[in-house]
PDB file of C-alpha atoms and ligand atoms in Angstrom:
ATOM      1  CA  MET S  27     101.588  97.930  43.996  1.00 88.00           C
ATOM      2  CA  GLN S  28     100.380  94.451  43.204  1.00 92.00           C
ATOM      3  CA  HIS S  29     103.299  93.901  40.818  1.00 92.00           C
ATOM      4  CA  LEU S  30     105.707  95.076  43.497  1.00 96.00           C
ATOM      5  CA  HIS S  31     104.210  92.816  46.151  1.00 95.00           C
ATOM      6  CA  GLU S  32     104.257  89.776  43.838  1.00 96.00           C
ATOM      7  CA  ALA S  33     107.961  90.273  43.116  1.00 96.00           C
ATOM      8  CA  THR S  34     108.779  90.875  46.785  1.00 97.00           C
ATOM      9  CA  THR S  35     106.790  87.856  47.942  1.00 97.00           C
ATOM     10  CA  TYR S  36     108.659  85.672  45.451  1.00 97.00           C
ATOM     11  CA  ILE S  37     112.126  86.941  46.445  1.00 97.00           C
ATOM     12  CA  ARG S  38     111.839  87.076  50.250  1.00 96.00           C
ATOM     13  CA  PRO S  39     111.824  83.296  50.935  1.00 96.00           C
ATOM     14  CA  LEU S  40     114.730  82.817  48.508  1.00 96.00           C
ATOM     15  CA  LEU S  41     116.829  85.110  50.707  1.00 95.00           C
ATOM     16  CA  GLN S  42     116.501  82.577  53.583  1.00 94.00           C
ATOM     17  CA  GLY S  43     116.720  85.154  56.342  1.00 92.00           C
ATOM     18  CA  PHE S  44     119.296  87.361  54.608  1.00 95.00           C
ATOM     19  CA  GLU S  45     118.292  90.941  55.562  1.00 96.00           C
ATOM     20  CA  PRO S  46     119.639  93.440  53.026  1.00 97.00           C
ATOM     21  CA  GLU S  47     120.824  96.829  54.337  1.00 97.00           C
ATOM     22  CA  PHE S  48     121.800  98.539  51.090  1.00 98.00           C
ATOM     23  CA  GLY S  49     121.039  98.361  47.380  1.00 97.00           C
ATOM     24  CA  ILE S  50     123.583  98.702  44.571  1.00 96.00           C
ATOM     25  CA  ILE S  51     122.836  99.229  40.869  1.00 95.00           C
ATOM     26  CA  LEU S  52     125.729  98.438  38.538  1.00 91.00           C
ATOM     27  CA  GLY S  53     125.946 100.462  35.332  1.00 85.00           C
ATOM     28  CA  THR S  54     127.250  99.723  31.835  1.00 73.00           C
ATOM     29  CA  GLY S  55     130.616  97.968  31.942  1.00 67.00           C
ATOM     30  CA  LEU S  56     130.744  98.174  35.725  1.00 75.00           C
ATOM     31  CA  GLY S  57     129.963  94.574  36.606  1.00 78.00           C
ATOM     32  CA  ALA S  58     133.397  93.652  37.962  1.00 79.00           C
ATOM     33  CA  LEU S  59     132.403  94.787  41.448  1.00 86.00           C
ATOM     34  CA  VAL S  60     130.785  91.372  41.610  1.00 88.00           C
ATOM     35  CA  LYS S  61     134.143  89.661  42.100  1.00 87.00           C
ATOM     36  CA  ASP S  62     134.570  91.603  45.374  1.00 88.00           C
ATOM     37  CA  LEU S  63     131.287  90.254  46.718  1.00 91.00           C
ATOM     38  CA  THR S  64     130.655  87.239  48.900  1.00 93.00           C
ATOM     39  CA  ILE S  65     127.544  86.031  47.142  1.00 95.00           C
ATOM     40  CA  HIS S  66     124.850  84.272  49.181  1.00 95.00           C
ATOM     41  CA  HIS S  67     122.050  84.043  46.607  1.00 96.00           C
ATOM     42  CA  THR S  68     121.773  84.675  42.853  1.00 95.00           C
ATOM     43  CA  ILE S  69     118.253  85.303  41.579  1.00 95.00           C
ATOM     44  CA  PRO S  70     117.912  85.622  37.783  1.00 93.00           C
ATOM     45  CA  TYR S  71     115.649  88.533  36.771  1.00 92.00           C
ATOM     46  CA  ALA S  72     113.862  86.196  34.376  1.00 89.00           C
ATOM     47  CA  SER S  73     112.607  84.089  37.309  1.00 92.00           C
ATOM     48  CA  ILE S  74     111.101  87.020  39.264  1.00 94.00           C
ATOM     49  CA  PRO S  75     107.425  87.840  38.612  1.00 94.00           C
ATOM     50  CA  ASN S  76     106.974  91.185  36.786  1.00 92.00           C
ATOM     51  CA  PHE S  77     110.732  91.848  36.571  1.00 90.00           C
ATOM     52  CA  PRO S  78     111.923  93.208  33.238  1.00 86.00           C
ATOM     53  CA  VAL S  79     114.817  91.361  31.596  1.00 75.00           C
ATOM     54  CA  SER S  80     117.942  93.225  30.376  1.00 64.00           C
ATOM     55  CA  THR S  81     118.146  93.500  26.610  1.00 64.00           C
ATOM     56  CA  VAL S  82     121.550  95.204  26.593  1.00 60.00           C
ATOM     57  CA  GLU S  83     124.450  92.837  25.995  1.00 57.00           C
ATOM     58  CA  SER S  84     126.787  94.674  28.383  1.00 51.00           C
ATOM     59  CA  HIS S  85     124.352  94.079  31.274  1.00 55.00           C
ATOM     60  CA  SER S  86     123.764  90.721  32.932  1.00 72.00           C
ATOM     61  CA  GLY S  87     120.431  90.045  34.563  1.00 88.00           C
ATOM     62  CA  ASN S  88     120.677  88.903  38.164  1.00 91.00           C
ATOM     63  CA  LEU S  89     119.691  90.140  41.554  1.00 94.00           C
ATOM     64  CA  LEU S  90     122.472  89.178  43.957  1.00 95.00           C
ATOM     65  CA  ALA S  91     122.205  88.927  47.738  1.00 97.00           C
ATOM     66  CA  ALA S  92     125.752  89.375  48.935  1.00 96.00           C
ATOM     67  CA  GLU S  93     128.219  90.867  51.390  1.00 95.00           C
ATOM     68  CA  LEU S  94     130.499  93.791  50.590  1.00 93.00           C
ATOM     69  CA  GLY S  95     132.811  95.215  53.242  1.00 87.00           C
ATOM     70  CA  GLY S  96     131.008  93.097  55.823  1.00 90.00           C
ATOM     71  CA  ARG S  97     127.598  94.601  55.020  1.00 95.00           C
ATOM     72  CA  LYS S  98     124.581  92.940  53.458  1.00 97.00           C
ATOM     73  CA  VAL S  99     123.722  94.264  50.015  1.00 97.00           C
ATOM     74  CA  LEU S 100     121.331  93.541  47.184  1.00 97.00           C
ATOM     75  CA  VAL S 101     123.098  94.082  43.881  1.00 96.00           C
ATOM     76  CA  MET S 102     121.371  94.648  40.563  1.00 93.00           C
ATOM     77  CA  GLN S 103     123.729  93.076  38.081  1.00 90.00           C
ATOM     78  CA  GLY S 104     122.295  94.877  35.069  1.00 86.00           C
ATOM     79  CA  ARG S 105     119.721  97.666  34.985  1.00 89.00           C
ATOM     80  CA  PHE S 106     116.891  98.763  32.735  1.00 92.00           C
ATOM     81  CA  HIS S 107     116.777 101.784  30.467  1.00 94.00           C
ATOM     82  CA  TYR S 108     113.854 103.677  28.991  1.00 96.00           C
ATOM     83  CA  TYR S 109     115.388 103.282  25.504  1.00 95.00           C
ATOM     84  CA  GLU S 110     114.915  99.512  25.740  1.00 92.00           C
ATOM     85  CA  GLY S 111     111.196 100.153  25.425  1.00 93.00           C
ATOM     86  CA  TYR S 112     110.192  99.633  29.045  1.00 94.00           C
ATOM     87  CA  THR S 113     107.814 101.950  30.820  1.00 95.00           C
ATOM     88  CA  MET S 114     109.337 104.099  33.552  1.00 97.00           C
ATOM     89  CA  GLU S 115     107.430 101.958  36.078  1.00 95.00           C
ATOM     90  CA  GLN S 116     109.275  98.893  34.795  1.00 95.00           C
ATOM     91  CA  VAL S 117     112.613 100.738  34.838  1.00 96.00           C
ATOM     92  CA  VAL S 118     112.244 101.517  38.555  1.00 97.00           C
ATOM     93  CA  LEU S 119     110.450  98.347  39.662  1.00 96.00           C
ATOM     94  CA  PRO S 120     113.639  96.684  40.974  1.00 96.00           C
ATOM     95  CA  VAL S 121     114.514  99.749  43.088  1.00 97.00           C
ATOM     96  CA  ARG S 122     111.058  99.717  44.636  1.00 98.00           C
ATOM     97  CA  VAL S 123     111.294  95.983  45.270  1.00 97.00           C
ATOM     98  CA  MET S 124     114.709  96.389  46.949  1.00 98.00           C
ATOM     99  CA  LYS S 125     113.169  99.047  49.225  1.00 98.00           C
ATOM    100  CA  LEU S 126     110.289  96.738  50.133  1.00 97.00           C
ATOM    101  CA  LEU S 127     112.906  94.041  50.901  1.00 97.00           C
ATOM    102  CA  GLY S 128     114.449  96.374  53.472  1.00 97.00           C
ATOM    103  CA  ILE S 129     117.314  98.378  51.943  1.00 98.00           C
ATOM    104  CA  ARG S 130     117.978 101.682  53.739  1.00 98.00           C
ATOM    105  CA  LYS S 131     120.318 103.368  51.231  1.00 98.00           C
ATOM    106  CA  LEU S 132     120.897 103.126  47.491  1.00 98.00           C
ATOM    107  CA  PHE S 133     124.232 103.193  45.636  1.00 97.00           C
ATOM    108  CA  VAL S 134     124.131 103.718  41.873  1.00 97.00           C
ATOM    109  CA  SER S 135     126.803 103.655  39.182  1.00 95.00           C
ATOM    110  CA  ASN S 136     126.687 104.532  35.498  1.00 94.00           C
ATOM    111  CA  ALA S 137     128.851 105.232  32.469  1.00 93.00           C
ATOM    112  CA  ALA S 138     128.587 108.823  31.259  1.00 95.00           C
ATOM    113  CA  GLY S 139     129.995 111.289  28.781  1.00 96.00           C
ATOM    114  CA  GLY S 140     132.082 114.076  30.342  1.00 97.00           C
ATOM    115  CA  LEU S 141     130.850 117.578  29.446  1.00 97.00           C
ATOM    116  CA  HIS S 142     132.998 119.522  31.918  1.00 97.00           C
ATOM    117  CA  PRO S 143     136.124 120.704  30.043  1.00 96.00           C
ATOM    118  CA  ASP S 144     138.540 119.429  32.727  1.00 95.00           C
ATOM    119  CA  MET S 145     137.300 115.858  32.678  1.00 95.00           C
ATOM    120  CA  GLU S 146     139.575 112.978  31.677  1.00 93.00           C
ATOM    121  CA  TYR S 147     138.841 109.388  30.672  1.00 93.00           C
ATOM    122  CA  SER S 148     137.982 107.118  33.637  1.00 93.00           C
ATOM    123  CA  ASP S 149     137.420 110.003  36.076  1.00 96.00           C
ATOM    124  CA  LEU S 150     134.689 109.425  38.633  1.00 96.00           C
ATOM    125  CA  MET S 151     131.966 112.035  39.107  1.00 98.00           C
ATOM    126  CA  LEU S 152     129.973 112.020  42.338  1.00 98.00           C
ATOM    127  CA  ILE S 153     126.539 113.187  41.246  1.00 98.00           C
ATOM    128  CA  GLU S 154     125.462 116.119  43.419  1.00 98.00           C
ATOM    129  CA  ASP S 155     122.407 117.124  41.369  1.00 98.00           C
ATOM    130  CA  HIS S 156     120.658 116.173  38.157  1.00 98.00           C
ATOM    131  CA  ILE S 157     118.602 117.425  35.231  1.00 98.00           C
ATOM    132  CA  ASN S 158     115.913 115.093  33.919  1.00 98.00           C
ATOM    133  CA  LEU S 159     115.637 115.269  30.124  1.00 98.00           C
ATOM    134  CA  GLN S 160     113.956 111.876  29.842  1.00 98.00           C
ATOM    135  CA  PRO S 161     110.573 112.277  28.142  1.00 97.00           C
ATOM    136  CA  THR S 162     108.759 111.133  31.279  1.00 97.00           C
ATOM    137  CA  ASN S 163     109.368 109.973  34.855  1.00 98.00           C
ATOM    138  CA  PRO S 164     108.261 107.104  37.110  1.00 98.00           C
ATOM    139  CA  LEU S 165     105.947 109.200  39.302  1.00 98.00           C
ATOM    140  CA  ILE S 166     103.548 110.109  36.485  1.00 97.00           C
ATOM    141  CA  GLY S 167     100.137 108.543  37.042  1.00 96.00           C
ATOM    142  CA  ARG S 168      98.310 107.587  40.220  1.00 95.00           C
ATOM    143  CA  ASN S 169     100.556 108.103  43.248  1.00 97.00           C
ATOM    144  CA  LEU S 170     101.607 104.953  45.120  1.00 97.00           C
ATOM    145  CA  ASP S 171     100.758 106.362  48.562  1.00 96.00           C
ATOM    146  CA  GLU S 172     102.277 103.311  50.287  1.00 95.00           C
ATOM    147  CA  LEU S 173     105.665 104.312  48.866  1.00 97.00           C
ATOM    148  CA  GLY S 174     105.730 108.090  49.188  1.00 98.00           C
ATOM    149  CA  PRO S 175     104.039 111.457  48.707  1.00 98.00           C
ATOM    150  CA  ARG S 176     102.392 112.844  45.573  1.00 98.00           C
ATOM    151  CA  PHE S 177     104.784 115.798  45.350  1.00 98.00           C
ATOM    152  CA  PRO S 178     108.190 114.714  46.669  1.00 98.00           C
ATOM    153  CA  ASP S 179     110.693 117.427  47.433  1.00 97.00           C
ATOM    154  CA  MET S 180     113.820 117.335  45.210  1.00 97.00           C
ATOM    155  CA  LEU S 181     116.050 119.866  46.986  1.00 96.00           C
ATOM    156  CA  GLU S 182     118.610 117.216  48.012  1.00 96.00           C
ATOM    157  CA  PRO S 183     118.211 114.226  45.690  1.00 98.00           C
ATOM    158  CA  TYR S 184     121.764 113.049  46.490  1.00 98.00           C
ATOM    159  CA  ASP S 185     122.518 112.576  50.165  1.00 98.00           C
ATOM    160  CA  ALA S 186     124.979 115.202  51.434  1.00 98.00           C
ATOM    161  CA  THR S 187     126.505 112.914  54.072  1.00 98.00           C
ATOM    162  CA  LEU S 188     127.154 110.094  51.574  1.00 98.00           C
ATOM    163  CA  LEU S 189     128.707 112.626  49.165  1.00 98.00           C
ATOM    164  CA  ARG S 190     131.055 113.874  51.878  1.00 98.00           C
ATOM    165  CA  GLN S 191     131.960 110.320  52.895  1.00 98.00           C
ATOM    166  CA  ALA S 192     132.696 109.406  49.259  1.00 98.00           C
ATOM    167  CA  GLN S 193     134.930 112.430  48.837  1.00 97.00           C
ATOM    168  CA  GLU S 194     136.792 111.631  52.068  1.00 97.00           C
ATOM    169  CA  ALA S 195     137.162 108.000  50.998  1.00 97.00           C
ATOM    170  CA  ALA S 196     138.681 109.090  47.655  1.00 97.00           C
ATOM    171  CA  ARG S 197     141.179 111.195  49.595  1.00 97.00           C
ATOM    172  CA  SER S 198     142.197 108.411  51.958  1.00 96.00           C
ATOM    173  CA  LEU S 199     142.398 105.917  49.088  1.00 96.00           C
ATOM    174  CA  GLY S 200     144.779 108.324  47.304  1.00 96.00           C
ATOM    175  CA  PHE S 201     142.831 109.153  44.134  1.00 95.00           C
ATOM    176  CA  ALA S 202     141.032 112.394  45.047  1.00 94.00           C
ATOM    177  CA  ASP S 203     142.459 113.916  41.824  1.00 93.00           C
ATOM    178  CA  LYS S 204     140.337 111.452  39.808  1.00 93.00           C
ATOM    179  CA  VAL S 205     137.084 112.261  41.613  1.00 97.00           C
ATOM    180  CA  ARG S 206     134.950 115.382  41.280  1.00 96.00           C
ATOM    181  CA  ARG S 207     131.376 116.418  41.993  1.00 97.00           C
ATOM    182  CA  GLY S 208     128.975 117.481  39.312  1.00 98.00           C
ATOM    183  CA  VAL S 209     125.567 117.622  37.690  1.00 98.00           C
ATOM    184  CA  TYR S 210     124.331 114.634  35.657  1.00 98.00           C
ATOM    185  CA  VAL S 211     121.828 115.066  32.855  1.00 98.00           C
ATOM    186  CA  SER S 212     119.764 112.044  31.836  1.00 98.00           C
ATOM    187  CA  VAL S 213     118.740 111.760  28.191  1.00 98.00           C
ATOM    188  CA  PRO S 214     116.682 109.007  26.565  1.00 98.00           C
ATOM    189  CA  GLY S 215     119.265 107.757  24.041  1.00 94.00           C
ATOM    190  CA  PRO S 216     120.049 105.241  22.641  1.00 95.00           C
ATOM    191  CA  MET S 217     121.981 107.375  20.171  1.00 94.00           C
ATOM    192  CA  LEU S 218     124.772 109.497  21.601  1.00 93.00           C
ATOM    193  CA  GLU S 219     124.485 113.266  21.210  1.00 96.00           C
ATOM    194  CA  THR S 220     125.270 115.556  18.293  1.00 96.00           C
ATOM    195  CA  PRO S 221     127.969 118.229  18.836  1.00 95.00           C
ATOM    196  CA  ALA S 222     125.215 120.870  19.123  1.00 96.00           C
ATOM    197  CA  GLU S 223     123.404 118.778  21.727  1.00 97.00           C
ATOM    198  CA  TYR S 224     126.592 118.382  23.809  1.00 97.00           C
ATOM    199  CA  ARG S 225     127.073 122.187  23.726  1.00 97.00           C
ATOM    200  CA  TYR S 226     123.435 122.635  24.740  1.00 98.00           C
ATOM    201  CA  LEU S 227     123.746 120.197  27.657  1.00 98.00           C
ATOM    202  CA  ARG S 228     126.853 122.010  28.899  1.00 97.00           C
ATOM    203  CA  THR S 229     125.059 125.361  28.573  1.00 97.00           C
ATOM    204  CA  ILE S 230     122.129 124.251  30.715  1.00 98.00           C
ATOM    205  CA  GLY S 231     124.515 123.309  33.534  1.00 98.00           C
ATOM    206  CA  ALA S 232     125.418 119.632  33.142  1.00 98.00           C
ATOM    207  CA  ASP S 233     128.889 118.168  33.788  1.00 98.00           C
ATOM    208  CA  ALA S 234     128.128 114.647  32.544  1.00 98.00           C
ATOM    209  CA  VAL S 235     125.480 113.015  30.348  1.00 98.00           C
ATOM    210  CA  GLY S 236     124.055 109.510  30.364  1.00 97.00           C
ATOM    211  CA  MET S 237     120.947 107.465  29.648  1.00 96.00           C
ATOM    212  CA  SER S 238     120.021 106.157  33.099  1.00 97.00           C
ATOM    213  CA  THR S 239     120.069 106.782  36.856  1.00 98.00           C
ATOM    214  CA  VAL S 240     117.645 109.713  37.136  1.00 98.00           C
ATOM    215  CA  PRO S 241     114.489 107.538  36.948  1.00 98.00           C
ATOM    216  CA  GLU S 242     115.812 105.256  39.707  1.00 98.00           C
ATOM    217  CA  VAL S 243     116.881 108.247  41.814  1.00 98.00           C
ATOM    218  CA  ILE S 244     113.443 109.867  41.460  1.00 98.00           C
ATOM    219  CA  ALA S 245     111.833 106.608  42.632  1.00 98.00           C
ATOM    220  CA  ALA S 246     114.317 106.397  45.537  1.00 98.00           C
ATOM    221  CA  VAL S 247     113.726 110.003  46.632  1.00 98.00           C
ATOM    222  CA  HIS S 248     109.977 109.378  46.460  1.00 98.00           C
ATOM    223  CA  MET S 249     110.469 106.539  48.981  1.00 98.00           C
ATOM    224  CA  GLY S 250     112.790 108.581  51.218  1.00 97.00           C
ATOM    225  CA  LEU S 251     115.822 106.439  50.341  1.00 98.00           C
ATOM    226  CA  PRO S 252     119.192 108.270  50.604  1.00 98.00           C
ATOM    227  CA  VAL S 253     121.221 107.923  47.371  1.00 98.00           C
ATOM    228  CA  LEU S 254     124.889 108.015  46.395  1.00 98.00           C
ATOM    229  CA  ALA S 255     125.358 107.951  42.613  1.00 97.00           C
ATOM    230  CA  ILE S 256     128.671 107.834  40.775  1.00 97.00           C
ATOM    231  CA  SER S 257     129.354 108.344  37.064  1.00 96.00           C
ATOM    232  CA  VAL S 258     132.376 106.843  35.373  1.00 95.00           C
ATOM    233  CA  ILE S 259     133.461 109.183  32.580  1.00 96.00           C
ATOM    234  CA  THR S 260     133.839 106.977  29.525  1.00 93.00           C
ATOM    235  CA  ASP S 261     134.016 109.566  26.735  1.00 93.00           C
ATOM    236  CA  LEU S 262     134.865 113.258  26.519  1.00 94.00           C
ATOM    237  CA  CYS S 263     132.235 115.578  25.081  1.00 93.00           C
ATOM    238  CA  ALA S 264     133.779 119.040  25.383  1.00 89.00           C
ATOM    239  CA  PRO S 265     133.813 120.603  21.875  1.00 87.00           C
ATOM    240  CA  ASP S 266     137.615 120.298  21.391  1.00 86.00           C
ATOM    241  CA  LYS S 267     137.701 116.680  22.623  1.00 88.00           C
ATOM    242  CA  LEU S 268     134.856 115.130  20.636  1.00 90.00           C
ATOM    243  CA  LYS S 269     135.591 112.038  18.609  1.00 89.00           C
ATOM    244  CA  ARG S 270     133.674 109.008  17.456  1.00 89.00           C
ATOM    245  CA  VAL S 271     133.020 106.490  20.236  1.00 84.00           C
ATOM    246  CA  ALA S 272     132.272 102.835  19.991  1.00 84.00           C
ATOM    247  CA  ILE S 273     130.573 100.909  22.772  1.00 84.00           C
ATOM    248  CA  ALA S 274     133.772  98.811  23.007  1.00 86.00           C
ATOM    249  CA  ASP S 275     135.756 101.984  23.920  1.00 84.00           C
ATOM    250  CA  ILE S 276     133.152 102.900  26.537  1.00 85.00           C
ATOM    251  CA  LEU S 277     133.368  99.422  28.080  1.00 86.00           C
ATOM    252  CA  ARG S 278     137.207  99.521  28.094  1.00 87.00           C
ATOM    253  CA  THR S 279     137.275 102.932  29.791  1.00 88.00           C
ATOM    254  CA  ALA S 280     134.667 101.826  32.325  1.00 87.00           C
ATOM    255  CA  ALA S 281     136.768  98.747  33.102  1.00 88.00           C
ATOM    256  CA  ALA S 282     139.836 100.932  33.725  1.00 89.00           C
ATOM    257  CA  ALA S 283     137.904 102.948  36.322  1.00 92.00           C
ATOM    258  CA  GLU S 284     136.333  99.941  37.930  1.00 90.00           C
ATOM    259  CA  PRO S 285     138.938  99.277  40.676  1.00 91.00           C
ATOM    260  CA  ARG S 286     138.575 102.860  41.930  1.00 93.00           C
ATOM    261  CA  LEU S 287     134.773 102.748  41.793  1.00 93.00           C
ATOM    262  CA  THR S 288     134.725  99.453  43.675  1.00 92.00           C
ATOM    263  CA  ALA S 289     137.189 100.648  46.337  1.00 93.00           C
ATOM    264  CA  LEU S 290     135.169 103.829  46.828  1.00 94.00           C
ATOM    265  CA  LEU S 291     131.836 102.048  47.154  1.00 94.00           C
ATOM    266  CA  ARG S 292     133.258  99.485  49.537  1.00 93.00           C
ATOM    267  CA  ALA S 293     134.862 102.204  51.706  1.00 95.00           C
ATOM    268  CA  VAL S 294     131.605 104.188  51.921  1.00 96.00           C
ATOM    269  CA  ILE S 295     129.479 101.100  52.607  1.00 95.00           C
ATOM    270  CA  GLU S 296     131.842  99.927  55.378  1.00 93.00           C
ATOM    271  CA  GLN S 297     131.241 103.243  57.165  1.00 93.00           C
ATOM    272  CA  GLN S 298     127.447 103.053  57.227  1.00 94.00           C
TER     273      GLN S 298
HETATM  274  N1  HPA J 306     126.044 110.394  25.998  1.00 90.54           N
HETATM  275  C1  HPA J 306     125.031 109.721  26.539  1.00 90.54           C
HETATM  276  N2  HPA J 306     125.207 108.645  27.257  1.00 90.54           N
HETATM  277  C2  HPA J 306     126.450 108.201  27.464  1.00 90.54           C
HETATM  278  C3  HPA J 306     127.542 108.843  26.913  1.00 90.54           C
HETATM  279  C4  HPA J 306     127.335 110.003  26.137  1.00 90.54           C
HETATM  280  O1  HPA J 306     128.261 110.640  25.610  1.00 90.54           O
HETATM  281  N3  HPA J 306     128.652 108.135  27.282  1.00 90.54           N
HETATM  282  C5  HPA J 306     128.229 107.107  28.049  1.00 90.54           C
HETATM  283  N4  HPA J 306     126.893 107.139  28.148  1.00 90.54           N
END
């Protein structure tokens, strides 16, 4: 808790009265949302006490206080992954700090491999449930009673109302055919999966696979924060569609989906 309070105490005066309503975490290759923001304050992660610093080239490292669709948001421009060598507590520290700074809902994006056979490049998947295959989770250890209960319920980790609003927004924006719901499985990475592992992940009920999101969502659920999480499908992992992927391909495909992701997030946030 002390680490959380130190970070929060550092950030709050820098916001100069800006009261954030929502938090947004931008995933791999999904940073272009930033150009739709009216930015009030940019706080480099490196300046914040106890904040980890992104080691992944495709992620920048700033906390932005900004407006999107007329609402006040904190945006994590770059997130942290377990494969970078951080502890799970470090991975979720920014989410906990955003909650202590006042956010009431959390919006998360990521790049993911599509396991469902009908998926196409650049589709969006609204995450309706998840499977945690990370080797650990952020709630292991002494419970932070100030944040939430020892045994949080996980029956509805993704808020049903936000999911419905996102689906309705996709319909009114005219790209409902590019948006589906599904189950996200989080794996440690950093290597992608073998063909046998992709078949296994499909068999256990996943529609998309990635290396993030679930730790942050567990921390959010622990704190009672409603979550909307969206995967951008950057590679196809059904057995007949597998091919070698390079990070450059993943970034290109994420960029192609970006306008839809941004429009969807903005439309949902405007309605809150
Ligand atoms: N596997 C794991 N993580 C990913 C993938 C994948 O195929 N694509 C994007 N992130």
